[in-house]
Amino acid sequence: MSTSAITPAPIPLGRRVKRFMADRPLIPLIILLVILVVILQILRPGIVNERWIANTIKFAIPLAILAGCQTMTMLTGGIDLSVGTVATMSAFIMATQIVNQDPAVAFLLAMMPAVLIGLVNGIGVGVFRVHPLIMTLGTSLIGTGCLQVYQRTVIASGAKIPDFLAWLGTGVTPILGFAFPNALLLFVPLAALIVFTLARTGFGRLLYAVGDNERATRLSGVQYWQVITALYVTSSLLAGITGLLYIGLIKAPSLSLAEPLVLPSVAAAVIGGTSIFGGRGGYTGTIIGALILTVLTTLLTILQMPEGARRILFGLIVLFVTAAYLRIVEER
Amino acid sequence: MSHFLRRQGWVTGLFALLIVLFIVTKLIQPGYGSGDFGSLARAVLPYAFAVAAQTVVVIAGGIDLSVAAMMALTSVTAASMMAGASEEYALFVVPFVLAMGFALGALNGLLIVVTRVPDIVVTLAMLFVLQGAALLVLGAPGGGAAEWLKAMISGTVPIPGLPDAVDAWAPKALLVLIVCLCVIWIPLRRSRLGLSIYAIGSSELAAFRSGVPVKRTRILAYALSGLFAAFGGLALTMSTGIGAPIPGPYLLASVAAVVLGGVALGGGKGGLLGPIVAVFVLRLVRTDLTLLAIDPNVTAIIEGLIMVAVVMFGAFITMRGRQ
């Protein structure tokens, strides 16, 4: 009469926790985010309040949208390093054209370089099969050059930040006693759309398929270049919109406005669990990755370290988190 | 001969392009002479080392985004160590900085092998780390360089038995570049390690199954890349006399020249000669555009266009070749 025959040997707790986390890759990320916030609260008691949360979200949103561009392109095994330049171009053109143009016209003008660069990226990667890294670096170089030439022509007219963008970028609306950043109005539908597109539509599935096995996808009749072109144009458009949002947040048009966001956007997507080789990942993880990076930046600023030490820590933590995350997820 | 042309077709084409560019330069600026060539060689020096650093890693099937940051770190280290120190002290600084580059490069490779995180992400993280370290070493551009180091790349090499007119076309910077690259690259290419680097770039699985120590080779490839980047950092300090903690435009330039030089980004193909010639081509294009009195911002656009066009053309050729 031994019961051991019926009840299976208990699995060690550590293994169970690990498997639980591996099945739900978002959990360890959320835990990390909470730990970071707790550390912040311990270091500077009282900092984590309503205003801080609103601020963190405001700064995380542009990063999260750009990281969305990286997530989508990474799913196909690519990368889009031109997002910073595209965002800067849209922001700069919007801020300078609004001076003597109708807002709608200025908006269209601001989106034009985004579409163009996306199209060139897509054709280069999809039709000519150039490595995405090179292609997007090249177009961002061209874009920056064009912007510098353009800047000369508008020096006389000056620039201003449209009120609407400032409202969207920095404003908050109190709802039920809590200050909601207005940027969420743009971000929530956008994020929902990206998540829905990736998970439920044919286009989203095609991105995963292309990234997972390009040859098989092509042999089953998918027009590779069409998918890639549509992808890079979408990515560029998102980057352009981010630029408009970001100028409302930063309120100082410059020629390197969104450039510092490019590498963190790649890091956010990678931390969020998207494989840089394609075929695996999703947008929800990326959003949490962007939040983690934003909180991390605050944390490093609060520690009042010299700029150099902050960068070192930032790099080390990104590396460590990615490695730890890979280890957990690969245990499956 | 035709066999040689087929194998070295891309590099031969680049050489032809370089010669055409020299002729164009001479047409634009009839006064273009040996002095200008010397300054071209000096300007090329840091770029060429950055490209060499990138080439080794790309041949091994990886990519190194930390090249420019590594150059900045080694440059500020050298400059801050040599500031106010004696001329002889620099004899110790140079090997120290080179060893540092080698070690940090090996760390790159080690992290990739141990953590199994993709190389792009590891070197991206290292980019931040090295940049931060450079800022800690030297907060603002400064430091100094030993006189003999600065003299090493300025002026020309006196070759006995040759008239001065010919002599003038042999700038020291070019000689330094050729010697440094040859001393490392030629023995490497003929060694077992060199073969292994090509092997893991071509097919990691096949290399592993044929008994190539894949992990060790990868670490060594990154270490060599770090060594070349340290040469680049030294070259920066030598030509400017100071060190600057903010990385220059070397990352983008190195990737561009690697691709233009006929090294496949997938790895396993190409050599060092192509990318080096490509650097000269890219710099000479810039010189020509400046001589034509074109707005430097337009120059950036044209450079980008050339890069994209060449890469598209190259990809197109490979595609045609495969079909």
PDB file of N, CA, C and O in Angstrom, chain A residues 124 127-131 133-135 137-138 141-142 145-146 148-149 152 263 270 276-277 307-309 311-312 314-316 319 322-323 326-327 330, chain B residues 63 111 114-118 120-122 124-125 127-129 131-133 135-136 252 255 259 265 295 297-298 301 304-305 307-308 311-312 315 319:
ATOM      1  N   GLY A 124      14.925  48.174 -51.153  1.00  0.00           N
ATOM      2  CA  GLY A 124      16.303  47.706 -51.011  1.00  0.00           C
ATOM      3  C   GLY A 124      16.372  46.336 -50.358  1.00  0.00           C
ATOM      4  O   GLY A 124      17.090  45.446 -50.820  1.00  0.00           O
ATOM      5  N   VAL A 127      13.503  43.755 -52.605  1.00  0.00           N
ATOM      6  CA  VAL A 127      13.751  43.438 -54.008  1.00  0.00           C
ATOM      7  C   VAL A 127      15.235  43.141 -54.232  1.00  0.00           C
ATOM      8  O   VAL A 127      15.596  42.126 -54.822  1.00  0.00           O
ATOM      9  N   PHE A 128      16.108  44.038 -53.724  1.00  0.00           N
ATOM     10  CA  PHE A 128      17.536  43.864 -54.013  1.00  0.00           C
ATOM     11  C   PHE A 128      18.234  42.980 -52.992  1.00  0.00           C
ATOM     12  O   PHE A 128      19.399  42.660 -53.137  1.00  0.00           O
ATOM     13  N   ARG A 129      17.541  42.634 -51.931  1.00  0.00           N
ATOM     14  CA  ARG A 129      18.096  41.743 -50.913  1.00  0.00           C
ATOM     15  C   ARG A 129      19.333  42.325 -50.233  1.00  0.00           C
ATOM     16  O   ARG A 129      20.291  41.604 -49.961  1.00  0.00           O
ATOM     17  N   VAL A 130      19.340  43.631 -49.978  1.00  0.00           N
ATOM     18  CA  VAL A 130      20.434  44.227 -49.219  1.00  0.00           C
ATOM     19  C   VAL A 130      20.196  43.906 -47.745  1.00  0.00           C
ATOM     20  O   VAL A 130      19.042  43.807 -47.313  1.00  0.00           O
ATOM     21  N   HIS A 131      21.275  43.737 -46.991  1.00  0.00           N
ATOM     22  CA  HIS A 131      21.115  43.480 -45.567  1.00  0.00           C
ATOM     23  C   HIS A 131      20.405  44.676 -44.913  1.00  0.00           C
ATOM     24  O   HIS A 131      20.803  45.812 -45.120  1.00  0.00           O
ATOM     25  N   LEU A 133      20.382  45.999 -42.041  1.00  0.00           N
ATOM     26  CA  LEU A 133      21.237  46.873 -41.230  1.00  0.00           C
ATOM     27  C   LEU A 133      21.892  47.940 -42.103  1.00  0.00           C
ATOM     28  O   LEU A 133      21.859  49.125 -41.800  1.00  0.00           O
ATOM     29  N   ILE A 134      22.471  47.504 -43.216  1.00  0.00           N
ATOM     30  CA  ILE A 134      23.171  48.411 -44.120  1.00  0.00           C
ATOM     31  C   ILE A 134      22.196  49.361 -44.778  1.00  0.00           C
ATOM     32  O   ILE A 134      22.403  50.568 -44.856  1.00  0.00           O
ATOM     33  N   MET A 135      21.090  48.771 -45.260  1.00  0.00           N
ATOM     34  CA  MET A 135      20.119  49.562 -46.011  1.00  0.00           C
ATOM     35  C   MET A 135      19.587  50.706 -45.145  1.00  0.00           C
ATOM     36  O   MET A 135      19.564  51.865 -45.566  1.00  0.00           O
ATOM     37  N   LEU A 137      20.831  51.941 -42.348  1.00  0.00           N
ATOM     38  CA  LEU A 137      21.889  52.888 -41.980  1.00  0.00           C
ATOM     39  C   LEU A 137      22.134  53.862 -43.127  1.00  0.00           C
ATOM     40  O   LEU A 137      22.282  55.068 -42.916  1.00  0.00           O
ATOM     41  N   GLY A 138      22.162  53.329 -44.342  1.00  0.00           N
ATOM     42  CA  GLY A 138      22.405  54.163 -45.524  1.00  0.00           C
ATOM     43  C   GLY A 138      21.322  55.204 -45.699  1.00  0.00           C
ATOM     44  O   GLY A 138      21.606  56.395 -45.876  1.00  0.00           O
ATOM     45  N   LEU A 141      21.561  57.921 -43.231  1.00  0.00           N
ATOM     46  CA  LEU A 141      22.627  58.868 -43.574  1.00  0.00           C
ATOM     47  C   LEU A 141      22.123  59.889 -44.599  1.00  0.00           C
ATOM     48  O   LEU A 141      22.321  61.099 -44.449  1.00  0.00           O
ATOM     49  N   ILE A 142      21.446  59.376 -45.626  1.00  0.00           N
ATOM     50  CA  ILE A 142      20.900  60.264 -46.661  1.00  0.00           C
ATOM     51  C   ILE A 142      19.884  61.221 -46.045  1.00  0.00           C
ATOM     52  O   ILE A 142      19.889  62.425 -46.310  1.00  0.00           O
ATOM     53  N   GLY A 145      21.473  64.010 -44.119  1.00  0.00           N
ATOM     54  CA  GLY A 145      22.037  64.993 -45.044  1.00  0.00           C
ATOM     55  C   GLY A 145      20.961  65.908 -45.594  1.00  0.00           C
ATOM     56  O   GLY A 145      21.111  67.131 -45.608  1.00  0.00           O
ATOM     57  N   CYS A 146      19.849  65.304 -46.036  1.00  0.00           N
ATOM     58  CA  CYS A 146      18.744  66.099 -46.602  1.00  0.00           C
ATOM     59  C   CYS A 146      18.222  67.079 -45.557  1.00  0.00           C
ATOM     60  O   CYS A 146      17.918  68.236 -45.866  1.00  0.00           O
ATOM     61  N   GLN A 148      19.814  68.424 -43.086  1.00  0.00           N
ATOM     62  CA  GLN A 148      20.743  69.522 -42.879  1.00  0.00           C
ATOM     63  C   GLN A 148      20.617  70.559 -43.993  1.00  0.00           C
ATOM     64  O   GLN A 148      20.655  71.760 -43.741  1.00  0.00           O
ATOM     65  N   VAL A 149      20.426  70.059 -45.235  1.00  0.00           N
ATOM     66  CA  VAL A 149      20.254  70.995 -46.348  1.00  0.00           C
ATOM     67  C   VAL A 149      18.941  71.754 -46.180  1.00  0.00           C
ATOM     68  O   VAL A 149      18.866  72.967 -46.366  1.00  0.00           O
ATOM     69  N   ARG A 152      18.821  74.819 -43.782  1.00  0.00           N
ATOM     70  CA  ARG A 152      19.295  76.108 -44.285  1.00  0.00           C
ATOM     71  C   ARG A 152      18.154  76.934 -44.867  1.00  0.00           C
ATOM     72  O   ARG A 152      18.136  78.146 -44.726  1.00  0.00           O
ATOM     73  N   LEU A 263      19.240  53.206 -30.450  1.00  0.00           N
ATOM     74  CA  LEU A 263      19.822  52.012 -29.848  1.00  0.00           C
ATOM     75  C   LEU A 263      18.982  51.498 -28.675  1.00  0.00           C
ATOM     76  O   LEU A 263      18.759  50.295 -28.578  1.00  0.00           O
ATOM     77  N   VAL A 270      14.661  43.732 -27.763  1.00  0.00           N
ATOM     78  CA  VAL A 270      15.386  42.502 -27.433  1.00  0.00           C
ATOM     79  C   VAL A 270      15.061  42.061 -26.010  1.00  0.00           C
ATOM     80  O   VAL A 270      14.797  40.887 -25.747  1.00  0.00           O
ATOM     81  N   ILE A 276      16.264  38.568 -32.509  1.00  0.00           N
ATOM     82  CA  ILE A 276      16.800  39.419 -33.558  1.00  0.00           C
ATOM     83  C   ILE A 276      16.970  38.634 -34.857  1.00  0.00           C
ATOM     84  O   ILE A 276      17.163  39.182 -35.930  1.00  0.00           O
ATOM     85  N   PHE A 277      16.866  37.315 -34.770  1.00  0.00           N
ATOM     86  CA  PHE A 277      16.995  36.481 -35.973  1.00  0.00           C
ATOM     87  C   PHE A 277      15.645  36.204 -36.617  1.00  0.00           C
ATOM     88  O   PHE A 277      15.569  35.539 -37.643  1.00  0.00           O
ATOM     89  N   GLU A 307      28.209  60.664 -15.878  1.00  0.00           N
ATOM     90  CA  GLU A 307      27.598  60.203 -17.125  1.00  0.00           C
ATOM     91  C   GLU A 307      28.219  58.891 -17.624  1.00  0.00           C
ATOM     92  O   GLU A 307      27.530  57.971 -18.054  1.00  0.00           O
ATOM     93  N   GLY A 308      29.548  58.799 -17.518  1.00  0.00           N
ATOM     94  CA  GLY A 308      30.240  57.601 -18.003  1.00  0.00           C
ATOM     95  C   GLY A 308      29.788  56.352 -17.275  1.00  0.00           C
ATOM     96  O   GLY A 308      29.449  55.346 -17.900  1.00  0.00           O
ATOM     97  N   ALA A 309      29.740  56.411 -15.946  1.00  0.00           N
ATOM     98  CA  ALA A 309      29.348  55.241 -15.168  1.00  0.00           C
ATOM     99  C   ALA A 309      27.912  54.846 -15.483  1.00  0.00           C
ATOM    100  O   ALA A 309      27.571  53.660 -15.537  1.00  0.00           O
ATOM    101  N   ARG A 311      26.359  55.170 -18.368  1.00  0.00           N
ATOM    102  CA  ARG A 311      26.329  54.433 -19.639  1.00  0.00           C
ATOM    103  C   ARG A 311      26.827  53.012 -19.459  1.00  0.00           C
ATOM    104  O   ARG A 311      26.285  52.068 -20.017  1.00  0.00           O
ATOM    105  N   ILE A 312      27.905  52.858 -18.649  1.00  0.00           N
ATOM    106  CA  ILE A 312      28.444  51.521 -18.434  1.00  0.00           C
ATOM    107  C   ILE A 312      27.376  50.632 -17.814  1.00  0.00           C
ATOM    108  O   ILE A 312      27.110  49.526 -18.294  1.00  0.00           O
ATOM    109  N   PHE A 314      24.144  51.006 -17.833  1.00  0.00           N
ATOM    110  CA  PHE A 314      23.054  50.794 -18.780  1.00  0.00           C
ATOM    111  C   PHE A 314      23.385  49.628 -19.713  1.00  0.00           C
ATOM    112  O   PHE A 314      22.600  48.696 -19.880  1.00  0.00           O
ATOM    113  N   GLY A 315      24.587  49.669 -20.277  1.00  0.00           N
ATOM    114  CA  GLY A 315      24.999  48.607 -21.195  1.00  0.00           C
ATOM    115  C   GLY A 315      25.039  47.260 -20.500  1.00  0.00           C
ATOM    116  O   GLY A 315      24.519  46.262 -21.018  1.00  0.00           O
ATOM    117  N   LEU A 316      25.626  47.220 -19.305  1.00  0.00           N
ATOM    118  CA  LEU A 316      25.751  45.955 -18.584  1.00  0.00           C
ATOM    119  C   LEU A 316      24.378  45.379 -18.246  1.00  0.00           C
ATOM    120  O   LEU A 316      24.152  44.176 -18.391  1.00  0.00           O
ATOM    121  N   LEU A 319      22.629  43.932 -21.255  1.00  0.00           N
ATOM    122  CA  LEU A 319      23.234  42.651 -21.597  1.00  0.00           C
ATOM    123  C   LEU A 319      22.785  41.563 -20.627  1.00  0.00           C
ATOM    124  O   LEU A 319      22.378  40.466 -21.022  1.00  0.00           O
ATOM    125  N   THR A 322      19.032  40.614 -21.031  1.00  0.00           N
ATOM    126  CA  THR A 322      18.814  39.811 -22.235  1.00  0.00           C
ATOM    127  C   THR A 322      19.301  38.387 -22.027  1.00  0.00           C
ATOM    128  O   THR A 322      18.617  37.419 -22.385  1.00  0.00           O
ATOM    129  N   ALA A 323      20.494  38.250 -21.434  1.00  0.00           N
ATOM    130  CA  ALA A 323      21.060  36.914 -21.242  1.00  0.00           C
ATOM    131  C   ALA A 323      20.190  36.095 -20.295  1.00  0.00           C
ATOM    132  O   ALA A 323      19.860  34.933 -20.572  1.00  0.00           O
ATOM    133  N   LEU A 326      16.901  35.101 -22.001  1.00  0.00           N
ATOM    134  CA  LEU A 326      17.099  34.021 -22.973  1.00  0.00           C
ATOM    135  C   LEU A 326      17.197  32.687 -22.250  1.00  0.00           C
ATOM    136  O   LEU A 326      16.618  31.689 -22.664  1.00  0.00           O
ATOM    137  N   ARG A 327      17.944  32.700 -21.142  1.00  0.00           N
ATOM    138  CA  ARG A 327      18.147  31.470 -20.380  1.00  0.00           C
ATOM    139  C   ARG A 327      16.806  30.930 -19.884  1.00  0.00           C
ATOM    140  O   ARG A 327      16.522  29.750 -20.005  1.00  0.00           O
ATOM    141  N   GLU A 330      14.592  29.743 -22.897  1.00  0.00           N
ATOM    142  CA  GLU A 330      15.100  28.579 -23.637  1.00  0.00           C
ATOM    143  C   GLU A 330      14.975  27.280 -22.862  1.00  0.00           C
ATOM    144  O   GLU A 330      15.212  26.211 -23.410  1.00  0.00           O
TER     145      GLU A 330
ATOM    146  N   ILE B  63      29.112  40.622 -36.353  1.00  0.00           N
ATOM    147  CA  ILE B  63      29.196  42.055 -36.609  1.00  0.00           C
ATOM    148  C   ILE B  63      29.603  42.712 -35.297  1.00  0.00           C
ATOM    149  O   ILE B  63      29.305  42.178 -34.233  1.00  0.00           O
ATOM    150  N   LEU B 111      31.642  37.168 -24.158  1.00  0.00           N
ATOM    151  CA  LEU B 111      30.253  37.412 -23.764  1.00  0.00           C
ATOM    152  C   LEU B 111      29.295  36.788 -24.775  1.00  0.00           C
ATOM    153  O   LEU B 111      28.273  36.212 -24.405  1.00  0.00           O
ATOM    154  N   VAL B 114      29.502  32.945 -24.210  1.00  0.00           N
ATOM    155  CA  VAL B 114      28.997  32.453 -22.926  1.00  0.00           C
ATOM    156  C   VAL B 114      27.500  32.714 -22.775  1.00  0.00           C
ATOM    157  O   VAL B 114      26.740  31.819 -22.416  1.00  0.00           O
ATOM    158  N   THR B 115      27.064  33.963 -23.080  1.00  0.00           N
ATOM    159  CA  THR B 115      25.659  34.283 -22.830  1.00  0.00           C
ATOM    160  C   THR B 115      24.742  33.790 -23.945  1.00  0.00           C
ATOM    161  O   THR B 115      23.542  33.714 -23.756  1.00  0.00           O
ATOM    162  N   ARG B 116      25.290  33.496 -25.096  1.00  0.00           N
ATOM    163  CA  ARG B 116      24.520  33.085 -26.275  1.00  0.00           C
ATOM    164  C   ARG B 116      23.524  34.162 -26.715  1.00  0.00           C
ATOM    165  O   ARG B 116      22.527  33.868 -27.371  1.00  0.00           O
ATOM    166  N   VAL B 117      23.760  35.393 -26.305  1.00  0.00           N
ATOM    167  CA  VAL B 117      22.958  36.510 -26.797  1.00  0.00           C
ATOM    168  C   VAL B 117      23.498  36.859 -28.190  1.00  0.00           C
ATOM    169  O   VAL B 117      24.702  36.763 -28.417  1.00  0.00           O
ATOM    170  N   PRO B 118      22.612  37.234 -29.144  1.00  0.00           N
ATOM    171  CA  PRO B 118      23.094  37.566 -30.487  1.00  0.00           C
ATOM    172  C   PRO B 118      24.192  38.633 -30.474  1.00  0.00           C
ATOM    173  O   PRO B 118      24.160  39.551 -29.646  1.00  0.00           O
ATOM    174  N   ILE B 120      24.865  41.140 -32.306  1.00  0.00           N
ATOM    175  CA  ILE B 120      24.438  42.535 -32.460  1.00  0.00           C
ATOM    176  C   ILE B 120      24.118  43.138 -31.096  1.00  0.00           C
ATOM    177  O   ILE B 120      24.534  44.247 -30.768  1.00  0.00           O
ATOM    178  N   VAL B 121      23.404  42.363 -30.268  1.00  0.00           N
ATOM    179  CA  VAL B 121      22.972  42.891 -28.978  1.00  0.00           C
ATOM    180  C   VAL B 121      24.162  43.033 -28.032  1.00  0.00           C
ATOM    181  O   VAL B 121      24.298  44.045 -27.338  1.00  0.00           O
ATOM    182  N   VAL B 122      25.050  42.019 -28.019  1.00  0.00           N
ATOM    183  CA  VAL B 122      26.200  42.081 -27.111  1.00  0.00           C
ATOM    184  C   VAL B 122      27.075  43.282 -27.453  1.00  0.00           C
ATOM    185  O   VAL B 122      27.440  44.081 -26.578  1.00  0.00           O
ATOM    186  N   LEU B 124      26.234  45.893 -29.058  1.00  0.00           N
ATOM    187  CA  LEU B 124      25.468  47.116 -28.798  1.00  0.00           C
ATOM    188  C   LEU B 124      25.590  47.504 -27.326  1.00  0.00           C
ATOM    189  O   LEU B 124      25.834  48.669 -26.981  1.00  0.00           O
ATOM    190  N   ALA B 125      25.440  46.504 -26.446  1.00  0.00           N
ATOM    191  CA  ALA B 125      25.585  46.775 -25.016  1.00  0.00           C
ATOM    192  C   ALA B 125      27.013  47.227 -24.709  1.00  0.00           C
ATOM    193  O   ALA B 125      27.234  48.157 -23.931  1.00  0.00           O
ATOM    194  N   LEU B 127      28.920  48.764 -26.678  1.00  0.00           N
ATOM    195  CA  LEU B 127      29.069  50.131 -27.185  1.00  0.00           C
ATOM    196  C   LEU B 127      28.807  51.132 -26.067  1.00  0.00           C
ATOM    197  O   LEU B 127      29.569  52.060 -25.853  1.00  0.00           O
ATOM    198  N   PHE B 128      27.723  50.895 -25.307  1.00  0.00           N
ATOM    199  CA  PHE B 128      27.412  51.789 -24.181  1.00  0.00           C
ATOM    200  C   PHE B 128      28.507  51.706 -23.130  1.00  0.00           C
ATOM    201  O   PHE B 128      28.955  52.716 -22.587  1.00  0.00           O
ATOM    202  N   VAL B 129      28.929  50.468 -22.817  1.00  0.00           N
ATOM    203  CA  VAL B 129      29.923  50.288 -21.758  1.00  0.00           C
ATOM    204  C   VAL B 129      31.229  51.000 -22.119  1.00  0.00           C
ATOM    205  O   VAL B 129      31.790  51.749 -21.309  1.00  0.00           O
ATOM    206  N   GLN B 131      31.731  53.377 -24.328  1.00  0.00           N
ATOM    207  CA  GLN B 131      31.528  54.820 -24.391  1.00  0.00           C
ATOM    208  C   GLN B 131      31.590  55.422 -22.995  1.00  0.00           C
ATOM    209  O   GLN B 131      32.243  56.444 -22.772  1.00  0.00           O
ATOM    210  N   GLY B 132      30.912  54.748 -22.056  1.00  0.00           N
ATOM    211  CA  GLY B 132      30.916  55.222 -20.680  1.00  0.00           C
ATOM    212  C   GLY B 132      32.319  55.217 -20.109  1.00  0.00           C
ATOM    213  O   GLY B 132      32.747  56.179 -19.465  1.00  0.00           O
ATOM    214  N   ALA B 133      33.061  54.138 -20.368  1.00  0.00           N
ATOM    215  CA  ALA B 133      34.426  54.038 -19.863  1.00  0.00           C
ATOM    216  C   ALA B 133      35.277  55.168 -20.434  1.00  0.00           C
ATOM    217  O   ALA B 133      36.078  55.788 -19.719  1.00  0.00           O
ATOM    218  N   LEU B 135      34.284  58.098 -21.312  1.00  0.00           N
ATOM    219  CA  LEU B 135      33.924  59.343 -20.636  1.00  0.00           C
ATOM    220  C   LEU B 135      34.525  59.415 -19.238  1.00  0.00           C
ATOM    221  O   LEU B 135      34.842  60.496 -18.743  1.00  0.00           O
ATOM    222  N   LEU B 136      34.672  58.242 -18.595  1.00  0.00           N
ATOM    223  CA  LEU B 136      35.263  58.233 -17.259  1.00  0.00           C
ATOM    224  C   LEU B 136      36.752  58.527 -17.325  1.00  0.00           C
ATOM    225  O   LEU B 136      37.310  59.179 -16.455  1.00  0.00           O
ATOM    226  N   LEU B 252      29.599  53.426 -38.862  1.00  0.00           N
ATOM    227  CA  LEU B 252      28.885  53.417 -40.132  1.00  0.00           C
ATOM    228  C   LEU B 252      29.871  53.275 -41.292  1.00  0.00           C
ATOM    229  O   LEU B 252      29.680  52.459 -42.199  1.00  0.00           O
ATOM    230  N   VAL B 255      31.225  49.675 -41.617  1.00  0.00           N
ATOM    231  CA  VAL B 255      30.287  48.721 -42.214  1.00  0.00           C
ATOM    232  C   VAL B 255      30.165  48.990 -43.714  1.00  0.00           C
ATOM    233  O   VAL B 255      30.176  48.066 -44.529  1.00  0.00           O
ATOM    234  N   VAL B 259      31.214  46.299 -46.798  1.00  0.00           N
ATOM    235  CA  VAL B 259      30.294  45.824 -47.831  1.00  0.00           C
ATOM    236  C   VAL B 259      30.798  46.229 -49.211  1.00  0.00           C
ATOM    237  O   VAL B 259      30.836  45.422 -50.149  1.00  0.00           O
ATOM    238  N   LEU B 265      28.158  40.045 -45.856  1.00  0.00           N
ATOM    239  CA  LEU B 265      27.778  40.248 -44.454  1.00  0.00           C
ATOM    240  C   LEU B 265      27.400  38.940 -43.771  1.00  0.00           C
ATOM    241  O   LEU B 265      27.395  38.860 -42.561  1.00  0.00           O
ATOM    242  N   ASP B 295      28.558  71.915 -51.074  1.00  0.00           N
ATOM    243  CA  ASP B 295      28.142  72.050 -49.682  1.00  0.00           C
ATOM    244  C   ASP B 295      28.393  70.731 -48.926  1.00  0.00           C
ATOM    245  O   ASP B 295      27.982  69.675 -49.371  1.00  0.00           O
ATOM    246  N   ASN B 297      27.023  69.372 -46.534  1.00  0.00           N
ATOM    247  CA  ASN B 297      25.810  68.610 -46.224  1.00  0.00           C
ATOM    248  C   ASN B 297      25.343  67.813 -47.427  1.00  0.00           C
ATOM    249  O   ASN B 297      24.886  66.681 -47.302  1.00  0.00           O
ATOM    250  N   VAL B 298      25.463  68.412 -48.594  1.00  0.00           N
ATOM    251  CA  VAL B 298      25.127  67.689 -49.815  1.00  0.00           C
ATOM    252  C   VAL B 298      26.106  66.528 -49.980  1.00  0.00           C
ATOM    253  O   VAL B 298      25.738  65.442 -50.433  1.00  0.00           O
ATOM    254  N   ILE B 301      24.812  63.578 -48.307  1.00  0.00           N
ATOM    255  CA  ILE B 301      23.747  62.916 -49.072  1.00  0.00           C
ATOM    256  C   ILE B 301      24.366  62.064 -50.173  1.00  0.00           C
ATOM    257  O   ILE B 301      24.003  60.902 -50.371  1.00  0.00           O
ATOM    258  N   GLY B 304      25.938  58.912 -48.890  1.00  0.00           N
ATOM    259  CA  GLY B 304      24.913  57.928 -48.549  1.00  0.00           C
ATOM    260  C   GLY B 304      24.346  57.273 -49.799  1.00  0.00           C
ATOM    261  O   GLY B 304      24.180  56.056 -49.855  1.00  0.00           O
ATOM    262  N   LEU B 305      24.074  58.108 -50.823  1.00  0.00           N
ATOM    263  CA  LEU B 305      23.511  57.573 -52.067  1.00  0.00           C
ATOM    264  C   LEU B 305      24.473  56.582 -52.707  1.00  0.00           C
ATOM    265  O   LEU B 305      24.068  55.512 -53.160  1.00  0.00           O
ATOM    266  N   MET B 307      26.760  54.829 -51.244  1.00  0.00           N
ATOM    267  CA  MET B 307      26.804  53.615 -50.444  1.00  0.00           C
ATOM    268  C   MET B 307      25.607  52.713 -50.752  1.00  0.00           C
ATOM    269  O   MET B 307      25.752  51.523 -51.041  1.00  0.00           O
ATOM    270  N   VAL B 308      24.413  53.313 -50.711  1.00  0.00           N
ATOM    271  CA  VAL B 308      23.211  52.518 -50.959  1.00  0.00           C
ATOM    272  C   VAL B 308      23.230  51.937 -52.365  1.00  0.00           C
ATOM    273  O   VAL B 308      22.936  50.750 -52.575  1.00  0.00           O
ATOM    274  N   VAL B 311      25.755  49.071 -52.644  1.00  0.00           N
ATOM    275  CA  VAL B 311      25.301  47.881 -51.937  1.00  0.00           C
ATOM    276  C   VAL B 311      24.187  47.186 -52.715  1.00  0.00           C
ATOM    277  O   VAL B 311      24.158  45.971 -52.857  1.00  0.00           O
ATOM    278  N   MET B 312      23.259  47.999 -53.264  1.00  0.00           N
ATOM    279  CA  MET B 312      22.174  47.414 -54.062  1.00  0.00           C
ATOM    280  C   MET B 312      22.740  46.704 -55.284  1.00  0.00           C
ATOM    281  O   MET B 312      22.357  45.581 -55.610  1.00  0.00           O
ATOM    282  N   ALA B 315      24.399  43.471 -54.235  1.00  0.00           N
ATOM    283  CA  ALA B 315      23.407  42.443 -53.920  1.00  0.00           C
ATOM    284  C   ALA B 315      22.773  41.913 -55.190  1.00  0.00           C
ATOM    285  O   ALA B 315      22.524  40.712 -55.333  1.00  0.00           O
ATOM    286  N   MET B 319      22.802  38.100 -56.618  1.00  0.00           N
ATOM    287  CA  MET B 319      21.552  37.423 -56.911  1.00  0.00           C
ATOM    288  C   MET B 319      21.600  36.805 -58.302  1.00  0.00           C
ATOM    289  O   MET B 319      21.226  35.653 -58.495  1.00  0.00           O
TER     290      MET B 319
END
